Structure formats: structure tokens, C-alpha cells
XYZ file of C-alpha atoms in Angstrom:
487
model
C 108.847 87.684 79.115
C 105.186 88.446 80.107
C 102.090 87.910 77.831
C 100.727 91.446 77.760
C 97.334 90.106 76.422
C 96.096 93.134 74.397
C 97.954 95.883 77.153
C 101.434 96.756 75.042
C 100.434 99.984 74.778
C 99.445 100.790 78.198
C 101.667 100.658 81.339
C 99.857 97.181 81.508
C 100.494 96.575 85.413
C 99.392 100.179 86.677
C 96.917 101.378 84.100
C 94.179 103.076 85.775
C 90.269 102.189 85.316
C 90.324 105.342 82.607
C 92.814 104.046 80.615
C 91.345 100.368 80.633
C 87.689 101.826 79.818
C 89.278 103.709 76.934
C 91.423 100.900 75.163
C 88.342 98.709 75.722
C 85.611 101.118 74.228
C 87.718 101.684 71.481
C 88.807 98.084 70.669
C 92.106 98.279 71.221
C 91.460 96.134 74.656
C 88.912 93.370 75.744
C 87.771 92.402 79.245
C 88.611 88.596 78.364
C 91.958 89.646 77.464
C 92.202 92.186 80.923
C 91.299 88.849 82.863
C 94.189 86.838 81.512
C 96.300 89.030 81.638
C 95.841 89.241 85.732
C 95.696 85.691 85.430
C 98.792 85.382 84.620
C 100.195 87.474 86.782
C 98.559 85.800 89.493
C 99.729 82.417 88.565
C 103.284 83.373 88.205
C 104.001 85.561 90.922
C 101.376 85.003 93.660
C 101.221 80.937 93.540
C 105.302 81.152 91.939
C 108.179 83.392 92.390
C 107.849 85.752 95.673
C 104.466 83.507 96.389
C 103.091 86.560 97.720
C 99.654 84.626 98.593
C 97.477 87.285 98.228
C 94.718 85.299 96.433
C 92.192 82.550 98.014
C 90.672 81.645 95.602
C 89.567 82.059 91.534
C 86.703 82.483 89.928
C 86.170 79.015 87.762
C 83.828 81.264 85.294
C 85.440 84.780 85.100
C 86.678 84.649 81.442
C 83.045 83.471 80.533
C 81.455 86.501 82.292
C 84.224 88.542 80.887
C 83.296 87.406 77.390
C 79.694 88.234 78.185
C 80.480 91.588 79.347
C 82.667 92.163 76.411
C 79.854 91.671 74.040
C 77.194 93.517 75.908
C 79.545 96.576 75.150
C 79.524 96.016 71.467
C 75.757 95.457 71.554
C 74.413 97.714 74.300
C 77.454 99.861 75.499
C 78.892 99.784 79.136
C 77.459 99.753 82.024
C 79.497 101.999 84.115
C 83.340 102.971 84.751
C 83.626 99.312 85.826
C 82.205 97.544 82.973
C 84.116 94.252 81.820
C 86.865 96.108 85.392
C 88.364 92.663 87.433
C 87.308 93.176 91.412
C 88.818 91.141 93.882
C 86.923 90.656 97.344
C 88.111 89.515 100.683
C 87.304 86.146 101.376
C 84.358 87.053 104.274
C 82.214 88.723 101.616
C 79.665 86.202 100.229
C 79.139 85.464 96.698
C 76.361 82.962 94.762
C 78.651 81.639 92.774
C 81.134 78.889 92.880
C 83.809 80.175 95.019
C 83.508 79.540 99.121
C 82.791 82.033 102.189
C 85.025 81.357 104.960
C 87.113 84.310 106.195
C 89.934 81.518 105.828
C 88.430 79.744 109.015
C 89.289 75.568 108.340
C 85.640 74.804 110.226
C 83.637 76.808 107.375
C 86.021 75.474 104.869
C 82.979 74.129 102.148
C 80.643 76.733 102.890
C 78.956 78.447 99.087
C 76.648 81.341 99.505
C 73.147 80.958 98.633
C 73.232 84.473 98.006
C 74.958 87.381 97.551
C 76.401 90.858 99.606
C 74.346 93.902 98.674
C 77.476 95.155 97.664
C 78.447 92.051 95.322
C 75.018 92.240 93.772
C 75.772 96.306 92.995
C 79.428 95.115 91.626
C 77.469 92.884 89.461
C 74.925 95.734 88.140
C 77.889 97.972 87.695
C 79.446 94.964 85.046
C 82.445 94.061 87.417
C 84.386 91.150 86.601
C 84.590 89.429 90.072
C 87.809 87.763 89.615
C 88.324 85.376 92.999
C 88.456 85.965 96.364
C 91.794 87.219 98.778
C 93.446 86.145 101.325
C 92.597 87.534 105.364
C 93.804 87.677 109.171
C 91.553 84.447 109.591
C 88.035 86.020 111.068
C 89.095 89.216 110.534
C 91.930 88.966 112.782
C 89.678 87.605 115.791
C 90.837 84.462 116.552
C 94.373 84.820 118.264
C 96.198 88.028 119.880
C 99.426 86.443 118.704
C 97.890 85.678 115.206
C 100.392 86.903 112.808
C 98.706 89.972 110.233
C 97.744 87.885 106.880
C 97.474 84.809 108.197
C 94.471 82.152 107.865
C 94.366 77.981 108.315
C 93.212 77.336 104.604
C 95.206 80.774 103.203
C 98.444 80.372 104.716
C 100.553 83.398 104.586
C 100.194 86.908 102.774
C 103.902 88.450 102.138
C 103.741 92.119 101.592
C 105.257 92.699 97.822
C 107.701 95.117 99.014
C 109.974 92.703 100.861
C 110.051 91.403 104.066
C 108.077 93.948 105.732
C 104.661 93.965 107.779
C 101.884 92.949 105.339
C 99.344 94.974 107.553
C 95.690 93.115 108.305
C 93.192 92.010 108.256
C 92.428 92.792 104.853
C 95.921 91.773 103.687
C 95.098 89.834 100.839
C 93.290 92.495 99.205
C 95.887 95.149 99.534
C 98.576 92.787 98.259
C 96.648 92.006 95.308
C 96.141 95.827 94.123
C 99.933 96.324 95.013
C 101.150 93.200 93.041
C 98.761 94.080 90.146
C 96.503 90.662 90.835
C 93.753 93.176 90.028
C 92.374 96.710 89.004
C 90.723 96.752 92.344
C 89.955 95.146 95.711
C 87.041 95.174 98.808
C 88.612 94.996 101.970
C 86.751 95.317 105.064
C 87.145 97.043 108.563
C 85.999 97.103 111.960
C 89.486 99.220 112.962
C 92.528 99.481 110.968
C 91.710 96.114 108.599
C 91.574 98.788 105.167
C 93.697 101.384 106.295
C 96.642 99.421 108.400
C 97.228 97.003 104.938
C 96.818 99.982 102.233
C 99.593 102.013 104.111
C 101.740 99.139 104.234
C 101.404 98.026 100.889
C 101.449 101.712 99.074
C 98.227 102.065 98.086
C 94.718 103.746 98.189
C 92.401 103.008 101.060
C 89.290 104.245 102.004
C 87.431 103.659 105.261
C 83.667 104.763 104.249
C 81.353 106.255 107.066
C 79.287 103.270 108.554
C 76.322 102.866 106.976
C 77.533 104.148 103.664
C 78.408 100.049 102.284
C 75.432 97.757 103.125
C 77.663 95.022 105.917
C 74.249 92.290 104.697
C 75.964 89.729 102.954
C 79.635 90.164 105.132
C 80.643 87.841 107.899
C 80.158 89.934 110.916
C 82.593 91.480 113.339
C 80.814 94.447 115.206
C 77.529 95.786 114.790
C 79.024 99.303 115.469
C 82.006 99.473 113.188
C 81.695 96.613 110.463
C 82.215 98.224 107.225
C 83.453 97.504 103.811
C 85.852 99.517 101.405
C 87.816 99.842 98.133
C 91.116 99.725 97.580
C 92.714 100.522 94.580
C 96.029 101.797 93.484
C 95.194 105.300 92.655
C 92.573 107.855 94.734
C 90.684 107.787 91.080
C 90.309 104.479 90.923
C 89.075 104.124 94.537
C 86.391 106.985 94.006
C 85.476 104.533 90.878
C 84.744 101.716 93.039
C 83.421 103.740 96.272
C 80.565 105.295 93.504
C 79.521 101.448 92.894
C 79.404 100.015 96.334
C 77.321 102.700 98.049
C 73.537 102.257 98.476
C 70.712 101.769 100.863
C 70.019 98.367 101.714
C 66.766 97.906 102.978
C 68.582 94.936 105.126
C 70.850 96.697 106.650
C 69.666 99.548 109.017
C 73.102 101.602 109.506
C 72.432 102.166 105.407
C 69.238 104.159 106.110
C 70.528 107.586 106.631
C 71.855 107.307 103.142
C 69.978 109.825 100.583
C 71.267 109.946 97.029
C 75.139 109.412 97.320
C 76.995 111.878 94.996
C 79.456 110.582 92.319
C 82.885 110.182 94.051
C 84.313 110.913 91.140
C 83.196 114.418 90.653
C 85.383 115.391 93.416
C 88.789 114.233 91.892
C 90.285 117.906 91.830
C 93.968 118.422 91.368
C 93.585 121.725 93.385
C 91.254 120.129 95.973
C 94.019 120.947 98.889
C 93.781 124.814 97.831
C 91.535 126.627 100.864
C 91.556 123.737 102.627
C 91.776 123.544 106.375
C 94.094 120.351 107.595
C 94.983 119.818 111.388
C 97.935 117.847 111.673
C 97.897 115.426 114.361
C 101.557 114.834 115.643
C 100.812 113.752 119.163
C 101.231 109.745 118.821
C 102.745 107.884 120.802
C 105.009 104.779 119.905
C 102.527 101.755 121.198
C 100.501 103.299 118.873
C 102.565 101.757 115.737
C 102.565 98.454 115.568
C 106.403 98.374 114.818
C 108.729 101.028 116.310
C 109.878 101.887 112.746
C 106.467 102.527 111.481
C 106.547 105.899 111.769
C 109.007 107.820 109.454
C 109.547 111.628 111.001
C 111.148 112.746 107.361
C 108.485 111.381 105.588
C 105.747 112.687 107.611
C 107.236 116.197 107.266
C 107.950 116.241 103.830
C 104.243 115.236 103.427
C 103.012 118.155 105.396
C 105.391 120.361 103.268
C 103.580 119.012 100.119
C 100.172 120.296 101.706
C 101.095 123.519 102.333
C 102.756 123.928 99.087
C 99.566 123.025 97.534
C 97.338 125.787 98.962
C 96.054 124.450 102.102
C 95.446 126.178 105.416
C 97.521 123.815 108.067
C 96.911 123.802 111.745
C 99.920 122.264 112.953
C 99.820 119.981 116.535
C 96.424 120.179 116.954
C 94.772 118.189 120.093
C 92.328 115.900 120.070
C 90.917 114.984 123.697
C 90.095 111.713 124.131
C 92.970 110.463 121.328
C 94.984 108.730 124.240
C 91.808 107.818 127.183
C 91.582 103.972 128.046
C 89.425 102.424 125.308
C 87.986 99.546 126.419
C 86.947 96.332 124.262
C 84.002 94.993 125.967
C 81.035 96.588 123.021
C 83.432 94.904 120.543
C 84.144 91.633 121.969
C 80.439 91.230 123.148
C 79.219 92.422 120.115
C 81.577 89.707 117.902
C 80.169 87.051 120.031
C 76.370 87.910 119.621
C 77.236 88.524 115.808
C 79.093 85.613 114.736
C 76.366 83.258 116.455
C 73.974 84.588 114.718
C 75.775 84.250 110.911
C 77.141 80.658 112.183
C 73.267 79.609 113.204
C 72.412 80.740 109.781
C 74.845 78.246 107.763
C 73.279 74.822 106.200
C 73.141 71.848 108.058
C 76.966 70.716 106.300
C 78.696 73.051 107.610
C 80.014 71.367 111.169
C 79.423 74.682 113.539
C 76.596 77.022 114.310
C 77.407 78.787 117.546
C 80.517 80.460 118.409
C 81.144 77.386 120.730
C 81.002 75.034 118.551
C 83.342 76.433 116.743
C 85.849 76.850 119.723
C 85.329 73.405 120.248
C 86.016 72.227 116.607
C 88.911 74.058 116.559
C 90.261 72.012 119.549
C 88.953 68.703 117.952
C 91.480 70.125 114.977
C 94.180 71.972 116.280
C 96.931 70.881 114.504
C 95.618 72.333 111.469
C 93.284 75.370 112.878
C 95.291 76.487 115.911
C 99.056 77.141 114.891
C 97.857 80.570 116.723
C 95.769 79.330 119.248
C 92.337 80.784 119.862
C 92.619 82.886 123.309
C 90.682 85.954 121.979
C 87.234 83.483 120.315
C 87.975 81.721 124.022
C 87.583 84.938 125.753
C 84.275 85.643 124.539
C 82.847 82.856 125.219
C 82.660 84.382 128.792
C 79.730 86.757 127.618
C 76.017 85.292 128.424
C 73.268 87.144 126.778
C 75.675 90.064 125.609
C 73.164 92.297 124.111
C 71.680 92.818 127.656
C 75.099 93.284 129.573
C 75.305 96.984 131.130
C 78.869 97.186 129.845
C 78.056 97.063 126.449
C 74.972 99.459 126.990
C 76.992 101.965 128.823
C 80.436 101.653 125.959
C 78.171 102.183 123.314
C 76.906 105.317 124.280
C 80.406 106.687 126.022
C 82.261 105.246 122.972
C 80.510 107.486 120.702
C 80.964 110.548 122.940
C 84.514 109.709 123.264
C 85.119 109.259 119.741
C 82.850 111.744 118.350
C 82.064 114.869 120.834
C 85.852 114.572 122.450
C 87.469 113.405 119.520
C 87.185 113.725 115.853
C 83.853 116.492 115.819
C 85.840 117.799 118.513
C 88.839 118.725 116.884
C 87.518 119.606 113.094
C 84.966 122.346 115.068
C 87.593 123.716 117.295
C 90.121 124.544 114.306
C 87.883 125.047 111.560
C 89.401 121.822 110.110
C 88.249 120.125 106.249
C 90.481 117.289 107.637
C 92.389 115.454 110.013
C 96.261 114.428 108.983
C 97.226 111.588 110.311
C 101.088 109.505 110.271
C 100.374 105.968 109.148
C 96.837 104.677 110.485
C 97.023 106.087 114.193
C 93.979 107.527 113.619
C 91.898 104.735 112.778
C 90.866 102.975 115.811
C 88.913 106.706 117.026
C 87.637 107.105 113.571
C 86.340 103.479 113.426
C 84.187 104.046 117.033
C 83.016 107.246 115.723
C 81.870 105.219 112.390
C 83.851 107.932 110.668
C 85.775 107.882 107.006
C 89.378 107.651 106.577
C 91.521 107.662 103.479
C 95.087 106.268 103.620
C 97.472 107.485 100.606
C 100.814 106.388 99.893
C 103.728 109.125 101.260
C 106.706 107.573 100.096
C 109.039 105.108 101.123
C 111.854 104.139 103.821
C 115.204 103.734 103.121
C 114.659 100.147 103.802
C 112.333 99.879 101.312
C 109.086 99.630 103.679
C 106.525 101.623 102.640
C 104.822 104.588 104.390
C 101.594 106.293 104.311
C 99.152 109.123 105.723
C 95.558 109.461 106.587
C 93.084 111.785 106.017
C 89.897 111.658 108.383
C 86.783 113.321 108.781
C 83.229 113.498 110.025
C 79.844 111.319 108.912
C 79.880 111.312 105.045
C 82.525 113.525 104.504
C 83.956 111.188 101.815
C 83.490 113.593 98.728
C 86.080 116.651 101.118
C 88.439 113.737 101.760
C 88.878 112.276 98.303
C 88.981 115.783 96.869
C 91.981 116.474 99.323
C 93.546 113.391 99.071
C 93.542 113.120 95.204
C 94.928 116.509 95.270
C 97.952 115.267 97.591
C 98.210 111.768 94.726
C 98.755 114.400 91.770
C 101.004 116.894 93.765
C 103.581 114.002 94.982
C 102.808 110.724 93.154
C 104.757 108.343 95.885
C 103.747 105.104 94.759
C 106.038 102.477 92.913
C 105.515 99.096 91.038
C 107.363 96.418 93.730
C 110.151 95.200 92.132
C 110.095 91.479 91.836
């Protein structure tokens, strides 16, 4: 039988960041004991049992700062929402602590912060417990086409907690956690699909922030263009919680300039949210846009559509979206990996063994048996670019990749029909809203008769985050889809 560690009179392994600030400010519940409690969990059925392998790595001192938190509330009060709260992080986001910074790459294997994110250092102001760090697509899935979702050389596998389904990726680890109840919450990150892809897989909340809205200083680098961080959580609530801590301007980080005072998420959790609303309903996929061909569940989709409707909203049904199915190309991402990931690697202390992108292509060969069960072909591929920041391609896809995202594609359609929203099956939509730099929200919609879990999207334009959760909370309360996974 579990320890329930001070939760017996909570639904211990989904109680919400409400319920856990209540039975903590009135004694009934301590952060220490909130720790152990996923501690245990963690121990028995991540590292034991299913061996989901969600986790990276633990914090050595979390019941310490949980202690410390738990007596700052008793002298001073709480923080905020996520006073004495446990946060998991995917293991690119750097920490000053004792826990390492790798993205699960073998070559960066002993590298410790000297600092940390902007957004680690507002977790910490908040009075988040940062409990250890998850488990990624190694580099944020840019190592190897044939890399399998979840994978990394020093993380090994994630399994998705649901069975033997795709875990989704890159930010696996995270999205397993939340689902397994590792954690209260999670940071993933995403450059296209990495939050979104894994939170629809895994049945929970997942929100793709506007670039710019997360500071990226302090987060290995992908793309300059579409790098962003985002919570995860296992209700809408919970993620508008975490969202209202990690936002800020960073004087660091340039894309978090155009942020003025960010609202409080929170204030937009309405149960009616979908009522007057305006949702276009994009049906016009096609199947090499799922990863699997039983991604996409017809019934599902429909019934979730249904539940829209039948909660007030305005929908525009097949609506069209130009430049949805045009030829992307993948040279502004590809040169902009290999500019950004030689300048983080030329940044590391002398220990660590590489500090261009070649150097680590050529550790990784030096080490293959242990770094290269995938191979390398896509960090091998860009080692073609020379000076990429000059290259006319990436010039030229910069500019057309924001017309084609933004003009043609999601302002496009939201002008045209009058839209709060875009409804999307699954993730489809993410790879257009990530060039445009524009927020999604993936919420669970049920599940397969397999057992595989299935989700929608909401999208919309440049910091339209508080319309989103509004309409997506208001989807949570009128359907409530998510389940514990059955172990």
C-alpha cells in the first residue's frame, strides 16, 4: 500500500495546486511531506514497476528547501500559488544547483550550471520546490531522424504511462512525469511540437506560449525563431498557475521585450469561457501529418466539437487556412541550430570535452557505442552550413516563413472568420503555429479504444494566451477526459 505522506484526504495523485495550497495553509499538509510523497512515487514506479523513465535526475536538497519553504509560510506566509508546489524541468534548462545540464547528450554528461534560466530564477521567487530534472529526445530531438521520441544516451527510454503507445517528444519526460503523478507540474520546451506532441499523448495540459513570452536565456538552444519554454500540468488551472510564474521580461533575452505587464492567467479560468466564442475547426489534415496513422481518432474529434457547441460557442466548421499544406522548408532551422548550439557549447568550462558543434560530431564518433545507437545524420547535416547567419537562405526563410505562417496562415484564418480560436485534431497545428511564434494549448479529448490517448489544440495569435486558456478551461470543466493510468 502507498505512504500517502499527509494526502489521505485528498485524491493524493491528482490534487490540483488549489487543493495542495489549501491543506498546506491550513496545516493539514506540508511541502516536506508533498515532496516525499512524489518521491515515492517516483522511486517505485518510474525507476520500478512500469519503469516509465520519466525522471533524469533528483534534486539531492529538495526536502531541505521544502522544509525551508514550509517554515517561511508559518513565519511570513506564501509566496504565491506555488509556494512549497514540486516543479519538474526538462533536462536542457539550467539550474545552479547540484543537478547537471545536458539535454541527455553523453559528451555534456558532467556539465553544472554556474547559473540559472530566467525562468528557474522566477520558479525560485515564486517558492517552487524544484524537484529534479526529466528525461528528453536527446538535444531536443536533433541528433538523429530515426531517433526514437523519448530517447537520450544517459536517459535511456521514456514509456508513455498509458501502455505501449507513442510517448510523444521531445519533451517526453516532462509530460510523463505530470501523467504518472512524479509531480504537480513540469517545463517542457518547444521549437515545434516538443510541448504539445507529448501532452496530447500523455493526456494532459500543454501550453505553447507566444515567443518571447518565457525568457529562452538560461535553455540550451534550438532556434533563435521558435525556442520557447512551457508548462505542463494536469489540469488547464494548474497550467495557468505555472504560465503566471514563468512569464517576464528578461533583459537577456530580446524576443522578451515586447512583453508589458503580463495579466494573471488565472483570472481567465471561466467555466463559460466557450460561450460567444468564435472557433474555426480545422479538419483539412492530411495523414503524413500524424505521426502514426491511428493518431487521429474521427469519433473523438467529433464528439469534441459537439462539446463546443453545446457549450455556447460560435463554430465555423472546415475552415481553410492557406499556406497549412505549402512546402516548408528547414534550412532557417537547421542553420539556425548550428549557429546556436556553437555558441552555448563555446560557452561551457574548459571540462567539458566539446565546444563547437564539430567537436561534438566528432566525440560522438570517438564514442559511438554508447552515444550513437541512433546515429547522428541530422547534427552531420549541419555541419554543411559555413557562416549560417549570412547565408541568403536563411535571410530569405525568415522573412517568407513568417508571411507563410502568419499573413497566409494563422492571422489569416482567425481575420477571415472572425475566429477567438483555431481547433485543431491532435498537434497538426503546431509546426505553423511554432513559425508564426504563436500559442497553442493541447487538452486531453478522451481516449481510444486501445487505450491511447487523444487530444485537441487550441491556437491563436501573438499573446492570445489569456482567450485560449479561458476557452480551453471551459472545454476541461464541460468534458473532464482525463484519467489516472492504471498501473
Amino acid at each position: 500500500m502507498e505512504p500517502i505522506f499527509g494526502l489521505n484526504h485528498l485524491n493524493g495523485e491528482e490534487a490540483t495546486i488549489l487543493e495542495l495550497q489549501d491543506a498546506m495553509n491550513k496545516g493539514e499538509l506540508t511541502s516536506r511531506e508533498l515532496v516525499m510523497y512524489y518521491m515515492y512515487r517516483i522511486a517505485t514506479y518510474d525507476q520500478n514497476g512500469p519503469m516509465i523513465n520519466a525522471m533524469m535526475e533528483m534534486n539531492p536538497d529538495v526536502i531541505f528547501i521544502a522544509e525551508a519553504l514550509d517554515q517561511e509560510r508559518k513565519t511570513a506566509g506564501a509566496r504565491s500559488l506555488l509556494h512549497g508546489i514540486p516543479v519538474v524541468l526538462k533536462g536542457n534548462i539550467e539550474t545552479n544547483d547540484k543537478m547537471r545540464t545536458h539535454a541527455g547528450a553523453l559528451a555534456l554528461e558532467n556539465h553544472v550550471s554556474a547559473k540559472d534560466a530566467f525562468l528557474v530564477q522566477k520558479l525560485r521567487q515564486a517558492g517552487a520546490v524544484i524537484l529534479g530534472k526529466t528525461n528528453l529526445t536527446e538535444w531536443a530531438n536533433g541528433i538523429s531522424s530515426s531517433m526514437w521520441s523519448g530517447y537520450s544516451s544517459i536517459g535511456g527510454q521514456t514509456l508513455n504511462p498509458y501502455g505501449d503507445h507513442f510517448p510523444g517528444g521531445s519533451s517526453t519526460g516532462s509530460a510523463a512525469a505530470v501523467a504518472a503523478n512524479f509531480t504537480s507540474v513540469a517545463v517542457g520546451t518547444e521549437t515545434s511540437a516538443s510541448i504539445l506532441s507529448p501532452s496530447v499523448q500523455n493526456s494532459i495540459v500543454g501550453i505553447k506560449p507566444t515567443v518571447g513570452l518565457i525568457s529562452r536565456t538560461g535553455v540550451i538552444p534550438w532556434t533563435y525563431s521558435q525556442d520557447t519554454a512551457g508548462p505542463m500540468a494536469r489540469t488547464v488551472t494548474d497550467a495557468a498557475i505555472l504560465l503566471d510564474a514563468l512569464t517576464g521580461k528578461d533583459e537577456r533575452d530580446p524576443a522578451t521585450w515586447r512583453n508589458n505587464e503580463s495579466p494573471n492567467y488565472t483570472d481567465f479560468l471561466d467555466s463559460d469561457g466557450l460561450k460567444a466564442a468564435t472557433v474555426g475547426v480545422f479538419r483539412n489534415a492530411k495523414p503524413k501529418q500524424y505521426r502514426d496513422s491511428d493518431e487521429y481518432d474521427e469519433v473523438l474529434f467529433n464528439d469534441a466539437v459537439t462539446k463546443i457547441k453545446e457549450s455556447g460557442a460560435h463554430v465555423v466548421e472546415d475552415i481553410e487556412i492557406p499556406s497549412f499544406h505549402r512546402k516548408w522548408e528547414f534550412n532557417k532551422m537547421n542553420i539556425e541550430f548550428k549557429h546556436a548550439v556553437d555558441n552555448y557549447l563555446q560557452g561551457l568550462p574548459s571540462h567539458v570535452p566539446v565546444h563547437t558543434l564539430n567537436e561534438l560530431v566528432e566525440w560522438n564518433e570517438h564514442n559511438a557505442e554508447k552515444a550513437l545507437k541512433y546515429g547522428q545524420n541530422c547534427l552531420e547535416n549541419r555541419l554543411l552550413f559555413e557562416n549560417p547567419l549570412k547565408d541568403p537562405k536563411y535571410i530569405l526563410q525568415s522573412i517568407t516563413d513568417l508571411y507563410y505562417s502568419q499573413t497566409m496562415g494563422i492571422d489569416y484564418a482567425l481575420n477571415k472568420y472572425g475566429l477567438d480560436a483555431i481547433l485543431f485534431p491532435s498537434y497538426v497545428g503546431a509546426d505553423i503555429c511554432a513559425r508564426a511564434g504563436y500559442p497553442s494549448i493541447a487538452v486531453p479529448a478522451g481516449f481510444q479504444e486501445n487505450g491511447r490517448a487523444f487530444g485537441i489544440t487550441f491556437a491563436g495569435g501573438a499573446f492570445s494566451e489569456p482567450t485560449l486558456i479561458r476557452i480551453a478551461f471551459a472545454f476541461e470543466q464541460k468534458t473532464k477526459h482525463r484519467k489516472i493510468p492504471k498501473f
